[in-house]
mmCIF file of C-alpha atoms in Angstrom:
data_model
loop_
_atom_site.group_PDB
_atom_site.id
_atom_site.type_symbol
_atom_site.label_atom_id
_atom_site.label_comp_id
_atom_site.label_asym_id
_atom_site.label_seq_id
_atom_site.Cartn_x
_atom_site.Cartn_y
_atom_site.Cartn_z
ATOM 1 C CA MET F 28 101.677 83.745 119.954
ATOM 2 C CA THR F 29 100.207 83.694 123.449
ATOM 3 C CA TRP F 30 98.168 86.309 125.282
ATOM 4 C CA SER F 31 101.054 86.663 127.709
ATOM 5 C CA SER F 32 103.540 87.586 124.976
ATOM 6 C CA TYR F 33 100.997 89.882 123.316
ATOM 7 C CA SER F 34 100.386 91.653 126.636
ATOM 8 C CA SER F 35 104.138 92.213 127.014
ATOM 9 C CA TYR F 36 104.200 93.573 123.484
ATOM 10 C CA LEU F 37 101.335 95.966 124.292
ATOM 11 C CA VAL F 38 103.212 97.376 127.272
ATOM 12 C CA ILE F 39 106.272 98.135 125.138
ATOM 13 C CA ILE F 40 104.229 99.684 122.327
ATOM 14 C CA VAL F 41 102.195 101.862 124.702
ATOM 15 C CA LEU F 42 105.417 103.268 126.172
ATOM 16 C CA ILE F 43 106.753 103.959 122.677
ATOM 17 C CA VAL F 44 103.497 105.552 121.519
ATOM 18 C CA LEU F 45 103.308 107.861 124.537
ATOM 19 C CA ALA F 46 106.771 109.288 123.830
ATOM 20 C CA PRO F 47 106.434 112.601 121.910
ATOM 21 C CA GLY F 48 107.654 112.296 118.336
ATOM 22 C CA PRO F 49 107.183 113.710 114.830
ATOM 23 C CA ASP F 50 103.673 112.237 114.528
ATOM 24 C CA THR F 51 102.549 114.114 117.639
ATOM 25 C CA MET F 52 104.038 117.388 116.431
ATOM 26 C CA VAL F 53 102.538 117.090 112.940
ATOM 27 C CA MET F 54 99.097 116.392 114.396
ATOM 28 C CA LEU F 55 99.377 119.363 116.765
ATOM 29 C CA LYS F 56 100.574 121.639 113.953
ATOM 30 C CA ASN F 57 97.561 120.760 111.827
ATOM 31 C CA SER F 58 95.057 120.899 114.681
ATOM 32 C CA LEU F 59 96.269 124.384 115.621
ATOM 33 C CA SER F 60 96.092 125.732 112.083
ATOM 34 C CA GLY F 61 93.196 123.666 110.736
ATOM 35 C CA GLY F 62 91.019 123.002 113.737
ATOM 36 C CA THR F 63 89.792 119.607 114.889
ATOM 37 C CA ARG F 64 89.161 118.561 111.292
ATOM 38 C CA GLY F 65 92.730 119.424 110.325
ATOM 39 C CA GLY F 66 94.131 117.407 113.220
ATOM 40 C CA PHE F 67 91.869 114.459 112.407
ATOM 41 C CA LEU F 68 92.894 114.419 108.746
ATOM 42 C CA ALA F 69 96.580 114.565 109.663
ATOM 43 C CA THR F 70 96.014 111.686 112.093
ATOM 44 C CA ALA F 71 94.298 109.711 109.335
ATOM 45 C CA GLY F 72 97.312 110.232 107.075
ATOM 46 C CA ILE F 73 99.648 109.111 109.856
ATOM 47 C CA PHE F 74 97.554 105.991 110.437
ATOM 48 C CA VAL F 75 97.584 104.993 106.766
ATOM 49 C CA ALA F 76 101.352 105.508 106.518
ATOM 50 C CA ASN F 77 101.885 103.570 109.742
ATOM 51 C CA ALA F 78 99.797 100.710 108.384
ATOM 52 C CA VAL F 79 101.765 100.702 105.122
ATOM 53 C CA GLN F 80 105.112 100.590 106.927
ATOM 54 C CA GLY F 81 103.829 97.922 109.315
ATOM 55 C CA THR F 82 102.587 95.797 106.422
ATOM 56 C CA ALA F 83 105.941 96.113 104.666
ATOM 57 C CA ALA F 84 107.785 95.038 107.816
ATOM 58 C CA ALA F 85 105.402 92.147 108.557
ATOM 59 C CA LEU F 86 105.636 90.756 105.018
ATOM 60 C CA GLY F 87 109.420 91.041 104.838
ATOM 61 C CA LEU F 88 109.610 94.012 102.465
ATOM 62 C CA GLY F 89 110.904 96.261 105.230
ATOM 63 C CA VAL F 90 114.059 94.182 105.581
ATOM 64 C CA VAL F 91 114.796 94.684 101.884
ATOM 65 C CA ILE F 92 114.440 98.455 102.247
ATOM 66 C CA ALA F 93 116.500 98.605 105.435
ATOM 67 C CA GLN F 94 119.315 96.538 103.911
ATOM 68 C CA SER F 95 119.418 98.613 100.727
ATOM 69 C CA GLN F 96 121.772 101.374 101.835
ATOM 70 C CA PRO F 97 121.039 103.839 98.969
ATOM 71 C CA VAL F 98 117.273 103.491 99.442
ATOM 72 C CA PHE F 99 117.456 103.769 103.218
ATOM 73 C CA VAL F 100 119.772 106.801 103.169
ATOM 74 C CA THR F 101 117.621 108.537 100.558
ATOM 75 C CA LEU F 102 114.511 107.871 102.626
ATOM 76 C CA LYS F 103 116.248 109.269 105.696
ATOM 77 C CA TRP F 104 117.243 112.502 103.962
ATOM 78 C CA VAL F 105 113.825 112.972 102.374
ATOM 79 C CA GLY F 106 112.127 112.373 105.709
ATOM 80 C CA ALA F 107 114.448 114.783 107.518
ATOM 81 C CA ALA F 108 113.966 117.475 104.882
ATOM 82 C CA TYR F 109 110.191 117.154 105.073
ATOM 83 C CA LEU F 110 110.152 117.416 108.875
ATOM 84 C CA VAL F 111 112.362 120.514 108.703
ATOM 85 C CA PHE F 112 110.053 121.987 106.043
ATOM 86 C CA LEU F 113 107.004 121.468 108.263
ATOM 87 C CA GLY F 114 108.929 122.884 111.203
ATOM 88 C CA PHE F 115 109.801 126.053 109.332
ATOM 89 C CA GLN F 116 106.149 126.443 108.337
ATOM 90 C CA ALA F 117 105.166 126.435 112.007
ATOM 91 C CA LEU F 118 108.031 128.766 112.943
ATOM 92 C CA ARG F 119 107.032 131.164 110.186
ATOM 93 C CA GLY F 120 103.508 131.234 111.583
ATOM 94 C CA ALA F 121 104.880 131.962 115.054
ATOM 95 C CA TRP F 122 107.107 134.735 113.692
ATOM 96 C CA ARG F 123 104.273 136.432 111.812
ATOM 97 C CA GLY F 124 101.718 135.924 114.567
ATOM 98 C CA ASP F 125 98.923 136.605 112.099
ATOM 99 C CA TYR F 126 95.995 134.570 113.421
ATOM 100 C CA SER F 127 92.382 135.275 112.667
ATOM 101 C CA GLY F 128 90.718 132.689 114.888
ATOM 102 C CA VAL F 129 87.689 130.852 113.594
ATOM 103 C CA ALA F 130 87.793 132.568 110.217
ATOM 104 C CA ALA F 131 91.227 131.140 109.553
ATOM 105 C CA VAL F 132 90.060 127.650 110.475
ATOM 106 C CA LYS F 133 87.142 127.884 108.059
ATOM 107 C CA GLN F 134 89.442 129.093 105.324
ATOM 108 C CA GLN F 135 91.780 126.145 105.874
ATOM 109 C CA ARG F 136 88.991 123.592 105.521
ATOM 110 C CA SER F 137 89.373 123.637 101.750
ATOM 111 C CA SER F 138 92.884 122.165 102.132
ATOM 112 C CA GLY F 139 91.826 118.913 103.777
ATOM 113 C CA PHE F 140 93.921 116.768 101.444
ATOM 114 C CA ARG F 141 97.015 118.792 102.346
ATOM 115 C CA ARG F 142 96.418 117.982 106.017
ATOM 116 C CA PHE F 143 96.122 114.264 105.216
ATOM 117 C CA ARG F 144 99.189 114.459 102.972
ATOM 118 C CA GLU F 145 101.306 116.103 105.655
ATOM 119 C CA GLY F 146 100.460 113.338 108.109
ATOM 120 C CA PHE F 147 101.064 110.601 105.546
ATOM 121 C CA LEU F 148 104.345 111.945 104.168
ATOM 122 C CA SER F 149 105.833 112.821 107.549
ATOM 123 C CA ASN F 150 105.378 109.204 108.661
ATOM 124 C CA ILE F 151 106.041 107.281 105.448
ATOM 125 C CA THR F 152 109.356 109.097 104.881
ATOM 126 C CA ASN F 153 110.538 108.502 108.447
ATOM 127 C CA PRO F 154 112.777 105.398 108.369
ATOM 128 C CA LYS F 155 112.790 105.259 112.173
ATOM 129 C CA VAL F 156 109.216 103.969 112.005
ATOM 130 C CA LEU F 157 110.310 101.084 109.794
ATOM 131 C CA VAL F 158 113.307 100.402 112.037
ATOM 132 C CA LEU F 159 110.929 100.273 115.011
ATOM 133 C CA TYR F 160 108.875 97.572 113.351
ATOM 134 C CA LEU F 161 111.942 95.593 112.276
ATOM 135 C CA SER F 162 113.536 95.734 115.722
ATOM 136 C CA VAL F 163 110.477 95.049 117.899
ATOM 137 C CA LEU F 164 108.356 92.606 115.895
ATOM 138 C CA PRO F 165 110.967 89.791 115.597
ATOM 139 C CA GLN F 166 111.313 89.663 119.384
ATOM 140 C CA PHE F 167 107.705 88.485 119.666
ATOM 141 C CA LEU F 168 107.545 86.219 116.627
ATOM 142 C CA ASP F 169 108.792 82.677 116.249
ATOM 143 C CA PRO F 170 109.643 82.153 112.560
ATOM 144 C CA VAL F 171 108.867 78.448 112.903
ATOM 145 C CA THR F 172 105.408 78.606 114.471
ATOM 146 C CA THR F 173 104.005 82.054 113.680
ATOM 147 C CA SER F 174 102.398 83.205 110.440
ATOM 148 C CA ALA F 175 102.215 86.435 108.505
ATOM 149 C CA TRP F 176 98.853 87.102 110.175
ATOM 150 C CA HIS F 177 100.546 87.217 113.565
ATOM 151 C CA ALA F 178 103.112 89.673 112.231
ATOM 152 C CA LEU F 179 100.364 91.832 110.726
ATOM 153 C CA LEU F 180 98.453 91.779 114.030
ATOM 154 C CA LEU F 181 101.498 93.133 115.870
ATOM 155 C CA ALA F 182 102.159 95.729 113.172
ATOM 156 C CA TYR F 183 98.585 97.010 113.049
ATOM 157 C CA THR F 184 98.511 97.166 116.843
ATOM 158 C CA VAL F 185 101.164 99.892 116.622
ATOM 159 C CA ALA F 186 99.132 101.838 114.055
ATOM 160 C CA VAL F 187 95.893 101.556 116.042
ATOM 161 C CA LEU F 188 97.394 102.477 119.425
ATOM 162 C CA GLY F 189 99.268 105.381 117.860
ATOM 163 C CA THR F 190 96.039 106.653 116.334
ATOM 164 C CA VAL F 191 94.114 106.297 119.602
ATOM 165 C CA TRP F 192 96.768 108.356 121.388
ATOM 166 C CA LEU F 193 96.750 111.084 118.724
ATOM 167 C CA LEU F 194 92.953 111.271 118.809
ATOM 168 C CA THR F 195 93.085 111.571 122.589
ATOM 169 C CA LEU F 196 95.467 114.507 122.265
ATOM 170 C CA LEU F 197 93.255 115.994 119.570
ATOM 171 C CA PHE F 198 90.237 115.777 121.876
ATOM 172 C CA PHE F 199 92.204 117.594 124.580
ATOM 173 C CA VAL F 200 93.215 120.318 122.129
ATOM 174 C CA HIS F 201 89.570 120.704 121.131
ATOM 175 C CA ARG F 202 88.507 121.086 124.762
ATOM 176 C CA VAL F 203 90.979 123.904 125.423
ATOM 177 C CA ARG F 204 90.741 125.539 121.995
ATOM 178 C CA THR F 205 89.442 128.825 123.382
ATOM 179 C CA TRP F 206 92.594 129.183 125.444
ATOM 180 C CA LEU F 207 94.816 127.997 122.595
ATOM 181 C CA GLU F 208 93.402 130.652 120.258
ATOM 182 C CA ARG F 209 94.930 133.402 122.332
ATOM 183 C CA ARG F 210 97.609 135.039 120.210
ATOM 184 C CA LYS F 211 100.466 134.665 122.709
ATOM 185 C CA VAL F 212 99.606 131.043 123.453
ATOM 186 C CA ARG F 213 99.256 130.186 119.773
ATOM 187 C CA ARG F 214 102.592 131.799 118.901
ATOM 188 C CA ALA F 215 104.304 129.931 121.720
ATOM 189 C CA LEU F 216 102.820 126.599 120.640
ATOM 190 C CA ASP F 217 103.736 127.164 116.989
ATOM 191 C CA GLY F 218 107.245 128.028 118.089
ATOM 192 C CA VAL F 219 107.582 124.897 120.217
ATOM 193 C CA THR F 220 106.032 122.670 117.547
ATOM 194 C CA GLY F 221 108.208 124.118 114.785
ATOM 195 C CA THR F 222 111.381 123.836 116.844
ATOM 196 C CA ALA F 223 110.561 120.228 117.739
ATOM 197 C CA LEU F 224 109.953 119.278 114.099
ATOM 198 C CA VAL F 225 113.221 120.877 112.981
ATOM 199 C CA GLY F 226 114.963 119.091 115.854
ATOM 200 C CA PHE F 227 113.487 115.728 114.873
ATOM 201 C CA GLY F 228 114.612 116.302 111.290
ATOM 202 C CA ALA F 229 118.143 117.202 112.352
ATOM 203 C CA ALA F 230 118.319 114.198 114.682
ATOM 204 C CA LEU F 231 117.222 111.927 111.850
ATOM 205 C CA VAL F 232 120.127 113.102 109.697
ATOM 206 C CA LEU F 233 122.723 113.003 112.472
ATOM 207 C CA GLU F 234 121.849 109.478 113.591
ATOM 208 C CA SER F 235 124.232 106.882 112.227
#
């Protein structure tokens, strides 16, 4: 692998990372309801899941999963159901509109593991992440000259860049939190986030 090919890979991955997806929505959902800590924990869960899927793809396990139709279909349905579940949670919050500002954030701090779990499960059950690795990585790897370390480098690059982008968004949310805590704004954001998550779940099922 050359620096030139790695630079080309970085450009592609940055464009993919910047596109809004389930990871972004799950992080926003948790940062709105659990504060900066909630968003950070969800991001940590997403990073770990991303690293697991990247490792599986780099070491060849991802191909086995992708080629096993029952496993892949089951993973797709579980992932879609979980995204829809998270979406309905956000929509329910928007419908109720019962926000208590800082007090609510403090109350949610006891559920840190749930924040991490939501981030981890939403990513690990999304087969599109695995498909991304399996479709992009081989284009930059020569099976004759490259090693597993090269494959792992490319895979972990996705996880790291994705995390950097989510943390950047989280920092922005933190900076404008006073505005976001307004009831009308919060309801609108929960509604948009919930609708997006349900939409991502539906799209996952409908994709062939």
